[in-house]
DNA sequence: GAGTGTGAAGGCCTTCACAGCT
DNA sequence: AGCTGTGAAGGCCTTCACACTC
């Protein structure tokens, strides 16, 4: 089993995999570093370094075997057995994620959803069972689930985080515009839509300021 | 007008503002660097450096004036007049964003939405008018809109990006799991839900690997 | 010739550490 | 005493450049 220390590399591996999967579906068998570099907005040298860390080797002038890379990336990114998450908050964003992640990965999936709205309790949404919010703690603990996805309003996010952390999750994917506090050992990934929107707005007004980013292609 | 070169700083300013706004609502008037550091997961020294770049000064032992900081951050992040975006793809994710960004900022808002589904054409959703997809190019151009938010399926994202770029936007907020190609001068911010999910999954399985991140508090 | 593998260099960001102020 | 302001140091990530291979 291979451990990767850097967050940035993990993110790029996910991107590489997406491109590799597509190439694989198109029946390609080999890939060059520059083919992976362009979609990930990095240099070919960066790609080669990342692949080096995976323990893979290419063939000069002939590139890398796609199948080898895919296997190596799976070894890093995918759980050996299967990994499950719960989603809390079945609003529009929650539904979008349920659509998005339904069936797409065998090894990583949303196992159940929870919502305070009683009308959503004990229904099945996009193939995913939805339970009453009150059952959150007991079910996460009983199922031994490791990931919590929070798509609840900002003022409830911390309370929900506390519950699922106490129930044993070690990873949180937080969509609420709040910075959560979580116990040591729990990884928190924030998807901050406000920040993303404001950032785009800033650079949309100052097109000169990011010239260097585009030149990396 | 002040220009900030670094993407990271822009992101942190957005976070600082959120905390500052809340403190302001609670009638606080001053803030210490460590109060802003904790929610943003950075050191107090980092906060002081960022504030320095804003051109603000604090008072030793007494912190920074919240009102001054808010004004300075507004000067950087907010457009002088007002800035408008269009949203393309009124699925669950699009609806979530319309809820999320409705009315919340006066200076930055979603001005119109577009969808291929004819039943959504010419309706008003969460206060935001929704038009048929065919009118996208003409309306973006006529209204001189600078930002496009893409919440369409992956296989349509590039085509939509091409249309809105040709119509004159200079910033794209892309939620489709594809890396877009856009003309020079157009800033693309990708919100990659797959990557975020896989990243959380990785660190949820390897709690030791991110110890250094938590220690920054 | 064209692409890989990698030590070395470079650059950016963050943190340290301490002087200065109240 | 406690917090700000900031030069200097440190660390991480990325890029360069070129030997090497097919």
CSV table of C-alpha atoms (C1' of nucleotides) in Angstrom, one decimal:
chain,number,residue,atom,x,y,z
A,1,UNK,CA,0.0,0.0,0.0
A,2,UNK,CA,1.3,3.4,-1.0
A,3,UNK,CA,0.9,6.6,1.0
A,4,UNK,CA,0.9,10.0,-0.7
A,5,UNK,CA,1.7,12.9,1.6
A,6,UNK,CA,0.6,15.8,-0.5
A,7,UNK,CA,-3.0,17.0,-0.9
A,8,UNK,CA,-2.2,18.5,-4.2
A,9,UNK,CA,-1.0,15.2,-5.6
A,10,UNK,CA,-4.2,13.4,-4.4
A,11,UNK,CA,-6.2,16.0,-6.3
A,12,UNK,CA,-4.2,15.6,-9.4
A,13,UNK,CA,-4.4,11.8,-9.3
A,14,UNK,CA,-8.2,12.1,-9.3
A,15,UNK,CA,-8.0,14.3,-12.3
A,16,UNK,CA,-5.5,12.0,-14.1
A,17,UNK,CA,-7.8,9.1,-13.4
A,18,UNK,CA,-10.7,10.8,-15.1
A,19,UNK,CA,-8.7,11.5,-18.2
A,20,UNK,CA,-7.2,8.0,-18.2
A,21,UNK,CA,-10.6,6.4,-17.8
A,22,UNK,CA,-11.9,8.3,-20.8
A,23,UNK,CA,-8.9,7.3,-22.9
A,24,UNK,CA,-9.3,3.7,-21.8
A,25,UNK,CA,-12.9,3.8,-22.9
A,26,UNK,CA,-11.7,5.1,-26.3
A,27,UNK,CA,-9.5,2.0,-26.5
A,28,UNK,CA,-6.2,3.8,-26.2
A,29,UNK,CA,-3.5,1.9,-24.4
A,30,UNK,CA,-0.7,4.4,-23.9
A,31,UNK,CA,-0.6,8.0,-22.9
A,32,UNK,CA,2.1,10.7,-22.9
A,33,UNK,CA,2.7,13.0,-19.9
A,34,UNK,CA,1.6,16.1,-21.9
A,35,UNK,CA,-1.8,14.5,-22.5
A,36,UNK,CA,-2.4,14.4,-18.8
A,37,UNK,CA,-0.7,17.7,-18.2
A,38,UNK,CA,-3.0,19.8,-20.3
A,39,UNK,CA,-6.4,18.9,-18.6
A,40,UNK,CA,-4.9,19.2,-15.2
A,41,UNK,CA,-3.3,22.6,-15.9
A,42,UNK,CA,0.2,21.5,-15.0
A,43,UNK,CA,3.4,20.9,-16.8
A,44,UNK,CA,4.4,17.5,-18.3
A,45,UNK,CA,7.3,17.4,-15.8
A,46,UNK,CA,4.8,17.6,-12.9
A,47,UNK,CA,2.9,14.7,-14.3
A,48,UNK,CA,6.1,12.6,-14.6
A,49,UNK,CA,7.0,13.4,-11.0
A,50,UNK,CA,3.5,12.4,-9.8
A,51,UNK,CA,3.7,9.2,-11.8
A,52,UNK,CA,7.1,8.6,-10.3
A,53,UNK,CA,5.6,8.8,-6.8
A,54,UNK,CA,3.1,6.2,-7.9
A,55,UNK,CA,5.9,3.9,-8.5
A,56,UNK,CA,5.1,3.6,-12.2
A,57,UNK,CA,7.6,3.7,-15.1
A,58,UNK,CA,7.0,4.7,-18.6
A,59,UNK,CA,8.8,3.9,-21.8
A,60,UNK,CA,10.8,6.7,-23.4
A,61,UNK,CA,9.2,7.8,-26.6
A,62,UNK,CA,6.3,5.4,-26.0
A,63,UNK,CA,4.6,6.9,-23.0
A,64,UNK,CA,2.9,5.1,-20.1
A,65,UNK,CA,0.6,2.1,-20.2
A,66,UNK,CA,-2.9,3.4,-19.3
A,67,UNK,CA,-3.9,0.2,-17.6
A,68,UNK,CA,-0.8,0.3,-15.3
A,69,UNK,CA,-1.5,3.9,-14.3
A,70,UNK,CA,-5.2,3.2,-13.6
A,71,UNK,CA,-4.3,0.3,-11.4
A,72,UNK,CA,-1.7,2.3,-9.5
A,73,UNK,CA,-4.1,5.2,-9.0
A,74,UNK,CA,-6.8,2.9,-7.8
A,75,UNK,CA,-4.4,1.4,-5.3
A,76,UNK,CA,-3.9,4.9,-3.8
A,77,UNK,CA,-7.4,6.5,-4.1
A,78,UNK,CA,-9.7,3.5,-3.7
A,79,UNK,CA,-10.4,1.7,-0.5
A,80,UNK,CA,-9.5,-2.0,-0.5
A,81,UNK,CA,-13.0,-3.1,0.1
A,82,UNK,CA,-15.5,-0.3,-0.2
A,83,UNK,CA,-16.1,2.9,1.4
A,84,UNK,CA,-19.4,4.5,2.4
A,85,UNK,CA,-20.6,7.9,3.2
A,86,UNK,CA,-23.8,9.4,4.6
A,87,UNK,CA,-25.4,12.5,3.3
A,88,UNK,CA,-27.2,14.8,5.7
A,89,UNK,CA,-29.6,17.4,4.3
A,90,UNK,CA,-31.7,16.3,1.3
A,91,UNK,CA,-32.3,19.7,-0.2
A,92,UNK,CA,-31.5,20.6,-3.8
A,93,UNK,CA,-27.8,20.3,-3.2
A,94,UNK,CA,-28.2,17.0,-1.4
A,95,UNK,CA,-30.2,15.7,-4.3
A,96,UNK,CA,-27.7,16.9,-6.8
A,97,UNK,CA,-25.0,15.0,-5.0
A,98,UNK,CA,-27.1,11.9,-4.8
A,99,UNK,CA,-27.6,12.0,-8.5
A,100,UNK,CA,-24.0,12.8,-9.1
A,101,UNK,CA,-22.6,10.0,-7.0
A,102,UNK,CA,-25.3,7.3,-7.6
A,103,UNK,CA,-23.8,4.1,-8.8
A,104,UNK,CA,-20.9,5.8,-10.4
A,105,UNK,CA,-18.2,4.3,-8.2
A,106,UNK,CA,-18.5,0.8,-6.8
A,107,UNK,CA,-15.9,1.4,-4.1
A,108,UNK,CA,-17.1,4.8,-2.9
A,109,UNK,CA,-20.7,5.6,-2.5
A,110,UNK,CA,-23.4,7.3,-0.5
A,111,UNK,CA,-25.0,4.6,1.6
A,112,UNK,CA,-27.8,6.6,3.2
A,113,UNK,CA,-29.3,10.1,3.4
A,114,UNK,CA,-30.9,11.9,6.4
A,115,UNK,CA,-33.2,14.8,6.6
A,116,UNK,CA,-35.2,16.5,9.3
A,117,UNK,CA,-38.2,16.8,7.0
A,118,UNK,CA,-40.4,13.9,8.1
A,119,UNK,CA,-41.9,13.5,4.7
A,120,UNK,CA,-38.5,12.3,3.4
A,121,UNK,CA,-38.1,9.8,6.1
A,122,UNK,CA,-38.0,6.1,5.1
A,123,UNK,CA,-38.2,6.9,1.4
A,124,UNK,CA,-35.8,5.9,-1.3
A,125,UNK,CA,-34.3,8.8,-3.4
A,126,UNK,CA,-32.2,8.0,-6.4
A,127,UNK,CA,-31.6,4.5,-5.1
A,128,UNK,CA,-30.5,5.8,-1.8
A,129,UNK,CA,-32.5,5.2,1.3
A,130,UNK,CA,-33.5,8.3,3.3
A,131,UNK,CA,-34.0,8.1,7.1
A,132,UNK,CA,-35.2,10.6,9.7
A,133,UNK,CA,-32.6,12.8,11.2
A,134,UNK,CA,-33.0,11.3,14.6
A,135,UNK,CA,-31.6,8.0,13.5
A,136,UNK,CA,-28.3,9.6,12.2
A,137,UNK,CA,-26.1,8.9,15.1
A,138,UNK,CA,-27.2,5.3,15.7
A,139,UNK,CA,-27.1,4.3,12.1
A,140,UNK,CA,-23.7,5.8,11.3
A,141,UNK,CA,-22.3,4.1,14.4
A,142,UNK,CA,-24.0,0.8,13.6
A,143,UNK,CA,-22.9,0.8,10.0
A,144,UNK,CA,-19.5,2.0,10.8
A,145,UNK,CA,-19.5,4.7,8.2
A,146,UNK,CA,-16.4,6.8,7.8
A,147,UNK,CA,-17.5,9.8,5.8
A,148,UNK,CA,-20.2,12.5,6.4
A,149,UNK,CA,-21.4,14.8,3.6
A,150,UNK,CA,-23.0,17.9,5.0
A,151,UNK,CA,-25.5,19.7,2.8
A,152,UNK,CA,-27.4,21.4,5.6
A,153,UNK,CA,-28.0,25.1,6.4
A,154,UNK,CA,-25.0,26.9,7.9
A,155,UNK,CA,-26.5,27.2,11.3
A,156,UNK,CA,-27.0,23.5,11.7
A,157,UNK,CA,-23.7,22.3,10.2
A,158,UNK,CA,-21.6,22.3,13.4
A,159,UNK,CA,-24.3,20.4,15.3
A,160,UNK,CA,-24.5,17.8,12.6
A,161,UNK,CA,-20.7,17.6,12.4
A,162,UNK,CA,-20.6,16.9,16.1
A,163,UNK,CA,-23.1,14.1,15.8
A,164,UNK,CA,-21.4,12.2,13.0
A,165,UNK,CA,-17.9,12.7,14.4
A,166,UNK,CA,-19.1,11.3,17.7
A,167,UNK,CA,-20.6,8.4,15.7
A,168,UNK,CA,-17.2,7.7,14.3
A,169,UNK,CA,-16.6,9.3,10.9
A,170,UNK,CA,-13.1,10.4,10.1
A,171,UNK,CA,-13.9,12.5,7.1
A,172,UNK,CA,-16.3,15.4,6.5
A,173,UNK,CA,-17.2,17.0,3.2
A,174,UNK,CA,-18.8,20.3,4.2
A,175,UNK,CA,-20.9,22.4,1.8
A,176,UNK,CA,-22.1,24.8,4.5
A,177,UNK,CA,-20.5,28.3,4.5
A,178,UNK,CA,-19.0,27.7,7.9
A,179,UNK,CA,-15.6,26.5,9.1
A,180,UNK,CA,-16.3,23.5,11.2
A,181,UNK,CA,-14.3,22.5,14.2
A,182,UNK,CA,-13.8,18.7,14.4
A,183,UNK,CA,-11.9,16.4,16.7
A,184,UNK,CA,-8.3,15.6,15.9
A,185,UNK,CA,-8.1,12.8,13.4
A,186,UNK,CA,-11.1,14.0,11.4
A,187,UNK,CA,-10.3,15.4,8.0
A,188,UNK,CA,-12.5,18.3,6.9
A,189,UNK,CA,-12.8,19.2,3.3
A,190,UNK,CA,-14.7,22.5,2.7
A,191,UNK,CA,-16.5,23.2,-0.6
A,192,UNK,CA,-17.0,26.8,-0.2
A,193,UNK,CA,-19.4,28.0,-2.9
A,194,UNK,CA,-19.3,31.6,-1.7
A,195,UNK,CA,-15.6,31.8,-1.9
A,196,UNK,CA,-15.5,30.2,-5.3
A,197,UNK,CA,-18.1,32.6,-6.6
A,198,UNK,CA,-16.3,35.6,-5.2
A,199,UNK,CA,-13.0,34.4,-6.6
A,200,UNK,CA,-14.4,34.0,-10.1
A,201,UNK,CA,-15.9,37.4,-9.8
A,202,UNK,CA,-12.6,38.9,-8.8
A,203,UNK,CA,-10.6,37.4,-11.7
A,204,UNK,CA,-13.4,38.1,-14.2
A,205,UNK,CA,-12.9,41.8,-13.4
A,206,UNK,CA,-9.1,41.6,-13.5
A,207,UNK,CA,-8.2,39.4,-16.5
A,208,UNK,CA,-4.6,40.5,-16.3
A,209,UNK,CA,-4.0,39.1,-12.9
A,210,UNK,CA,-3.9,35.4,-13.7
A,211,UNK,CA,-2.0,35.5,-17.0
A,212,UNK,CA,0.6,33.2,-15.4
A,213,UNK,CA,-1.9,30.5,-14.8
A,214,UNK,CA,-2.9,30.1,-18.4
A,215,UNK,CA,0.7,30.1,-19.6
A,216,UNK,CA,1.3,26.8,-17.8
A,217,UNK,CA,-0.2,24.9,-20.8
B,1,UNK,CA,-8.1,50.4,-6.3
B,2,UNK,CA,-5.9,47.6,-4.9
B,3,UNK,CA,-4.8,44.5,-6.8
B,4,UNK,CA,-4.0,41.3,-5.1
B,5,UNK,CA,-1.8,38.9,-7.0
B,6,UNK,CA,-2.3,35.7,-5.1
B,7,UNK,CA,-5.3,33.3,-5.5
B,8,UNK,CA,-4.8,32.1,-2.0
B,9,UNK,CA,-5.1,35.5,-0.5
B,10,UNK,CA,-8.3,36.1,-2.4
B,11,UNK,CA,-9.8,33.0,-0.9
B,12,UNK,CA,-8.7,33.9,2.5
B,13,UNK,CA,-10.1,37.4,2.2
B,14,UNK,CA,-13.5,35.8,1.4
B,15,UNK,CA,-13.2,33.7,4.5
B,16,UNK,CA,-12.1,36.6,6.7
B,17,UNK,CA,-15.1,38.7,5.5
B,18,UNK,CA,-17.5,36.0,6.5
B,19,UNK,CA,-16.1,35.9,10.0
B,20,UNK,CA,-15.9,39.7,10.2
B,21,UNK,CA,-19.5,40.1,9.1
B,22,UNK,CA,-20.6,37.8,11.8
B,23,UNK,CA,-18.6,39.6,14.4
B,24,UNK,CA,-20.0,42.9,13.1
B,25,UNK,CA,-23.5,41.6,13.5
B,26,UNK,CA,-22.7,40.7,17.0
B,27,UNK,CA,-21.7,44.3,17.6
B,28,UNK,CA,-18.1,43.7,18.0
B,29,UNK,CA,-15.8,46.5,16.9
B,30,UNK,CA,-12.3,45.1,17.0
B,31,UNK,CA,-10.8,41.8,16.2
B,32,UNK,CA,-7.4,40.1,16.8
B,33,UNK,CA,-5.5,38.2,14.2
B,34,UNK,CA,-5.9,34.9,16.0
B,35,UNK,CA,-9.7,35.2,15.8
B,36,UNK,CA,-9.5,35.3,12.1
B,37,UNK,CA,-6.7,32.7,11.9
B,38,UNK,CA,-8.6,29.9,13.5
B,39,UNK,CA,-11.6,29.7,11.2
B,40,UNK,CA,-9.4,30.1,8.2
B,41,UNK,CA,-7.0,27.4,9.3
B,42,UNK,CA,-3.9,29.6,9.1
B,43,UNK,CA,-1.5,31.2,11.6
B,44,UNK,CA,-2.0,34.6,13.1
B,45,UNK,CA,1.1,35.7,11.3
B,46,UNK,CA,-0.5,34.8,8.0
B,47,UNK,CA,-3.6,36.9,8.9
B,48,UNK,CA,-1.4,39.9,9.7
B,49,UNK,CA,0.5,39.6,6.5
B,50,UNK,CA,-2.8,39.5,4.5
B,51,UNK,CA,-4.1,42.5,6.3
B,52,UNK,CA,-0.8,44.3,5.6
B,53,UNK,CA,-1.4,43.7,1.9
B,54,UNK,CA,-4.8,45.2,2.3
B,55,UNK,CA,-3.1,48.4,3.5
B,56,UNK,CA,-4.7,48.2,6.9
B,57,UNK,CA,-3.1,48.8,10.2
B,58,UNK,CA,-4.0,47.5,13.6
B,59,UNK,CA,-3.3,48.8,17.0
B,60,UNK,CA,-0.9,46.7,19.1
B,61,UNK,CA,-2.7,45.0,22.0
B,62,UNK,CA,-6.0,46.3,20.7
B,63,UNK,CA,-6.4,44.5,17.4
B,64,UNK,CA,-8.0,45.7,14.2
B,65,UNK,CA,-11.1,47.7,13.6
B,66,UNK,CA,-13.7,45.5,12.1
B,67,UNK,CA,-15.3,48.2,10.1
B,68,UNK,CA,-12.0,49.2,8.5
B,69,UNK,CA,-11.2,45.6,7.5
B,70,UNK,CA,-14.6,45.1,6.0
B,71,UNK,CA,-14.3,48.2,3.9
B,72,UNK,CA,-10.9,47.2,2.7
B,73,UNK,CA,-12.0,43.7,1.8
B,74,UNK,CA,-15.0,45.1,0.0
B,75,UNK,CA,-12.7,47.3,-2.0
B,76,UNK,CA,-10.8,44.3,-3.2
B,77,UNK,CA,-13.5,41.7,-3.6
B,78,UNK,CA,-16.6,43.7,-4.7
B,79,UNK,CA,-17.1,45.3,-8.0
B,80,UNK,CA,-17.5,49.1,-7.9
B,81,UNK,CA,-21.0,48.9,-9.3
B,82,UNK,CA,-22.4,45.5,-9.4
B,83,UNK,CA,-21.5,42.3,-11.1
B,84,UNK,CA,-23.8,39.8,-12.7
B,85,UNK,CA,-23.6,36.1,-13.6
B,86,UNK,CA,-25.8,33.8,-15.7
B,87,UNK,CA,-26.4,30.2,-14.6
B,88,UNK,CA,-26.8,27.5,-17.2
B,89,UNK,CA,-28.5,24.3,-16.3
B,90,UNK,CA,-31.4,24.5,-13.9
B,91,UNK,CA,-31.1,21.0,-12.4
B,92,UNK,CA,-30.9,20.3,-8.7
B,93,UNK,CA,-27.4,21.8,-8.5
B,94,UNK,CA,-28.5,24.9,-10.4
B,95,UNK,CA,-31.5,25.3,-8.1
B,96,UNK,CA,-29.3,24.9,-5.1
B,97,UNK,CA,-27.1,27.8,-6.3
B,98,UNK,CA,-30.0,30.0,-7.1
B,99,UNK,CA,-31.2,29.5,-3.5
B,100,UNK,CA,-27.8,30.0,-2.2
B,101,UNK,CA,-27.0,33.2,-4.0
B,102,UNK,CA,-30.4,34.8,-4.1
B,103,UNK,CA,-30.5,38.2,-2.7
B,104,UNK,CA,-27.5,37.5,-0.5
B,105,UNK,CA,-25.1,40.0,-2.1
B,106,UNK,CA,-26.2,43.2,-3.6
B,107,UNK,CA,-23.0,43.6,-5.6
B,108,UNK,CA,-22.8,40.1,-7.0
B,109,UNK,CA,-25.8,38.1,-8.2
B,110,UNK,CA,-27.2,35.6,-10.6
B,111,UNK,CA,-29.1,37.7,-13.1
B,112,UNK,CA,-30.7,35.0,-15.2
B,113,UNK,CA,-30.8,31.3,-15.6
B,114,UNK,CA,-31.0,29.2,-18.8
B,115,UNK,CA,-32.1,25.6,-19.4
B,116,UNK,CA,-32.8,23.4,-22.4
B,117,UNK,CA,-36.0,22.1,-20.8
B,118,UNK,CA,-38.7,24.2,-22.5
B,119,UNK,CA,-41.0,23.9,-19.5
B,120,UNK,CA,-38.6,26.1,-17.6
B,121,UNK,CA,-38.4,28.7,-20.2
B,122,UNK,CA,-39.8,32.1,-19.3
B,123,UNK,CA,-40.5,31.2,-15.7
B,124,UNK,CA,-39.2,32.8,-12.5
B,125,UNK,CA,-37.3,30.6,-10.1
B,126,UNK,CA,-36.4,31.9,-6.7
B,127,UNK,CA,-36.7,35.4,-8.0
B,128,UNK,CA,-34.4,34.7,-11.0
B,129,UNK,CA,-35.9,34.7,-14.5
B,130,UNK,CA,-35.3,31.5,-16.5
B,131,UNK,CA,-34.9,31.6,-20.3
B,132,UNK,CA,-34.7,29.1,-23.0
B,133,UNK,CA,-31.2,27.9,-23.8
B,134,UNK,CA,-31.4,29.2,-27.3
B,135,UNK,CA,-31.4,32.8,-26.0
B,136,UNK,CA,-28.2,32.3,-24.0
B,137,UNK,CA,-25.8,33.9,-26.4
B,138,UNK,CA,-27.9,36.9,-27.3
B,139,UNK,CA,-28.8,37.8,-23.8
B,140,UNK,CA,-25.4,37.4,-22.3
B,141,UNK,CA,-24.0,39.6,-25.0
B,142,UNK,CA,-26.8,42.2,-24.8
B,143,UNK,CA,-26.6,42.4,-21.0
B,144,UNK,CA,-22.9,42.5,-21.0
B,145,UNK,CA,-22.6,39.8,-18.4
B,146,UNK,CA,-19.1,38.8,-17.2
B,147,UNK,CA,-19.6,35.5,-15.4
B,148,UNK,CA,-21.0,32.1,-16.4
B,149,UNK,CA,-21.9,29.4,-13.9
B,150,UNK,CA,-22.1,26.0,-15.5
B,151,UNK,CA,-24.3,23.4,-13.9
B,152,UNK,CA,-24.9,21.3,-17.0
B,153,UNK,CA,-24.0,17.6,-17.7
B,154,UNK,CA,-20.3,17.0,-18.4
B,155,UNK,CA,-20.9,16.3,-22.1
B,156,UNK,CA,-22.4,19.7,-22.7
B,157,UNK,CA,-20.1,21.8,-20.5
B,158,UNK,CA,-17.6,22.6,-23.2
B,159,UNK,CA,-20.2,23.7,-25.7
B,160,UNK,CA,-21.9,26.0,-23.2
B,161,UNK,CA,-18.5,27.4,-22.2
B,162,UNK,CA,-17.8,28.2,-25.9
B,163,UNK,CA,-21.1,30.0,-26.2
B,164,UNK,CA,-20.8,32.2,-23.1
B,165,UNK,CA,-17.1,32.9,-23.8
B,166,UNK,CA,-18.0,34.1,-27.3
B,167,UNK,CA,-20.7,36.2,-25.8
B,168,UNK,CA,-18.1,37.9,-23.7
B,169,UNK,CA,-17.8,36.5,-20.2
B,170,UNK,CA,-14.4,36.6,-18.6
B,171,UNK,CA,-15.0,34.2,-15.7
B,172,UNK,CA,-16.4,30.7,-15.6
B,173,UNK,CA,-17.5,28.7,-12.5
B,174,UNK,CA,-17.6,25.2,-13.7
B,175,UNK,CA,-19.3,22.4,-11.8
B,176,UNK,CA,-19.1,19.8,-14.5
B,177,UNK,CA,-16.5,17.1,-14.1
B,178,UNK,CA,-14.5,18.2,-17.1
B,179,UNK,CA,-11.6,20.5,-17.6
B,180,UNK,CA,-12.7,23.2,-19.9
B,181,UNK,CA,-10.6,24.9,-22.5
B,182,UNK,CA,-11.3,28.6,-22.7
B,183,UNK,CA,-9.8,31.6,-24.6
B,184,UNK,CA,-7.0,33.5,-23.0
B,185,UNK,CA,-8.3,36.1,-20.6
B,186,UNK,CA,-11.1,33.9,-19.4
B,187,UNK,CA,-10.6,32.7,-15.8
B,188,UNK,CA,-12.0,29.2,-15.1
B,189,UNK,CA,-12.7,28.1,-11.6
B,190,UNK,CA,-13.5,24.4,-11.3
B,191,UNK,CA,-15.6,23.0,-8.5
B,192,UNK,CA,-14.8,19.4,-8.8
B,193,UNK,CA,-17.1,17.4,-6.6
B,194,UNK,CA,-15.6,14.1,-7.6
B,195,UNK,CA,-12.1,15.1,-6.6
B,196,UNK,CA,-13.4,16.5,-3.3
B,197,UNK,CA,-15.2,13.3,-2.6
B,198,UNK,CA,-12.2,11.2,-3.4
B,199,UNK,CA,-10.0,13.4,-1.4
B,200,UNK,CA,-12.1,13.1,1.7
B,201,UNK,CA,-12.3,9.4,1.2
B,202,UNK,CA,-8.5,9.1,1.1
B,203,UNK,CA,-7.9,11.1,4.2
B,204,UNK,CA,-10.7,9.5,6.0
B,205,UNK,CA,-8.9,6.2,5.5
B,206,UNK,CA,-5.5,7.7,6.4
B,207,UNK,CA,-6.0,9.9,9.5
B,208,UNK,CA,-2.3,10.1,10.1
B,209,UNK,CA,-1.5,11.7,6.8
B,210,UNK,CA,-2.8,15.1,7.6
B,211,UNK,CA,-1.7,15.6,11.1
B,212,UNK,CA,0.3,18.7,10.1
B,213,UNK,CA,-2.9,20.4,8.8
B,214,UNK,CA,-4.7,20.3,12.1
B,215,UNK,CA,-1.7,21.5,14.0
B,216,UNK,CA,-1.9,24.9,12.4
B,217,UNK,CA,-4.6,25.9,14.8
C,1,DG,C1',13.8,12.3,-32.8
C,2,DA,C1',10.8,12.3,-29.1
C,3,DG,C1',9.6,11.3,-24.5
C,4,DT,C1',11.0,9.6,-19.9
C,5,DG,C1',13.6,10.1,-15.2
C,6,DT,C1',15.5,13.1,-12.0
C,7,DG,C1',19.0,16.1,-9.6
C,8,DA,C1',19.3,20.9,-9.1
C,9,DA,C1',17.3,25.4,-9.2
C,10,DG,C1',13.8,28.5,-8.6
C,11,DG,C1',9.6,30.6,-6.7
C,12,DC,C1',5.9,31.1,-3.9
C,13,DC,C1',3.8,30.8,0.4
C,14,DT,C1',4.1,30.2,5.2
C,15,DT,C1',6.2,30.5,9.6
C,16,DC,C1',9.5,32.2,12.9
C,17,DA,C1',11.2,35.5,15.8
C,18,DC,C1',11.7,39.6,17.6
C,19,DA,C1',11.5,44.7,17.6
C,20,DG,C1',8.0,48.2,18.6
C,21,DC,C1',3.9,50.0,20.4
C,22,DT,C1',0.1,50.9,24.1
D,1,DA,C1',2.0,41.9,29.4
D,2,DG,C1',0.0,41.3,24.8
D,3,DC,C1',-0.6,42.1,20.1
D,4,DT,C1',1.0,44.2,15.8
D,5,DG,C1',4.5,44.8,11.9
D,6,DT,C1',8.0,42.7,9.2
D,7,DG,C1',12.8,41.1,7.8
D,8,DA,C1',14.7,36.6,7.6
D,9,DA,C1',14.4,31.8,7.4
D,10,DG,C1',12.3,27.7,6.1
D,11,DG,C1',9.5,24.4,3.5
D,12,DC,C1',6.9,22.8,-0.1
D,13,DC,C1',5.8,22.6,-4.7
D,14,DT,C1',6.9,23.3,-9.4
D,15,DT,C1',9.9,23.9,-13.2
D,16,DC,C1',14.3,23.5,-15.6
D,17,DA,C1',17.5,21.1,-18.0
D,18,DC,C1',19.7,17.4,-19.6
D,19,DA,C1',21.3,12.5,-19.5
D,20,DC,C1',19.1,8.5,-20.9
D,21,DT,C1',16.3,5.2,-23.6
D,22,DC,C1',13.7,3.3,-27.4
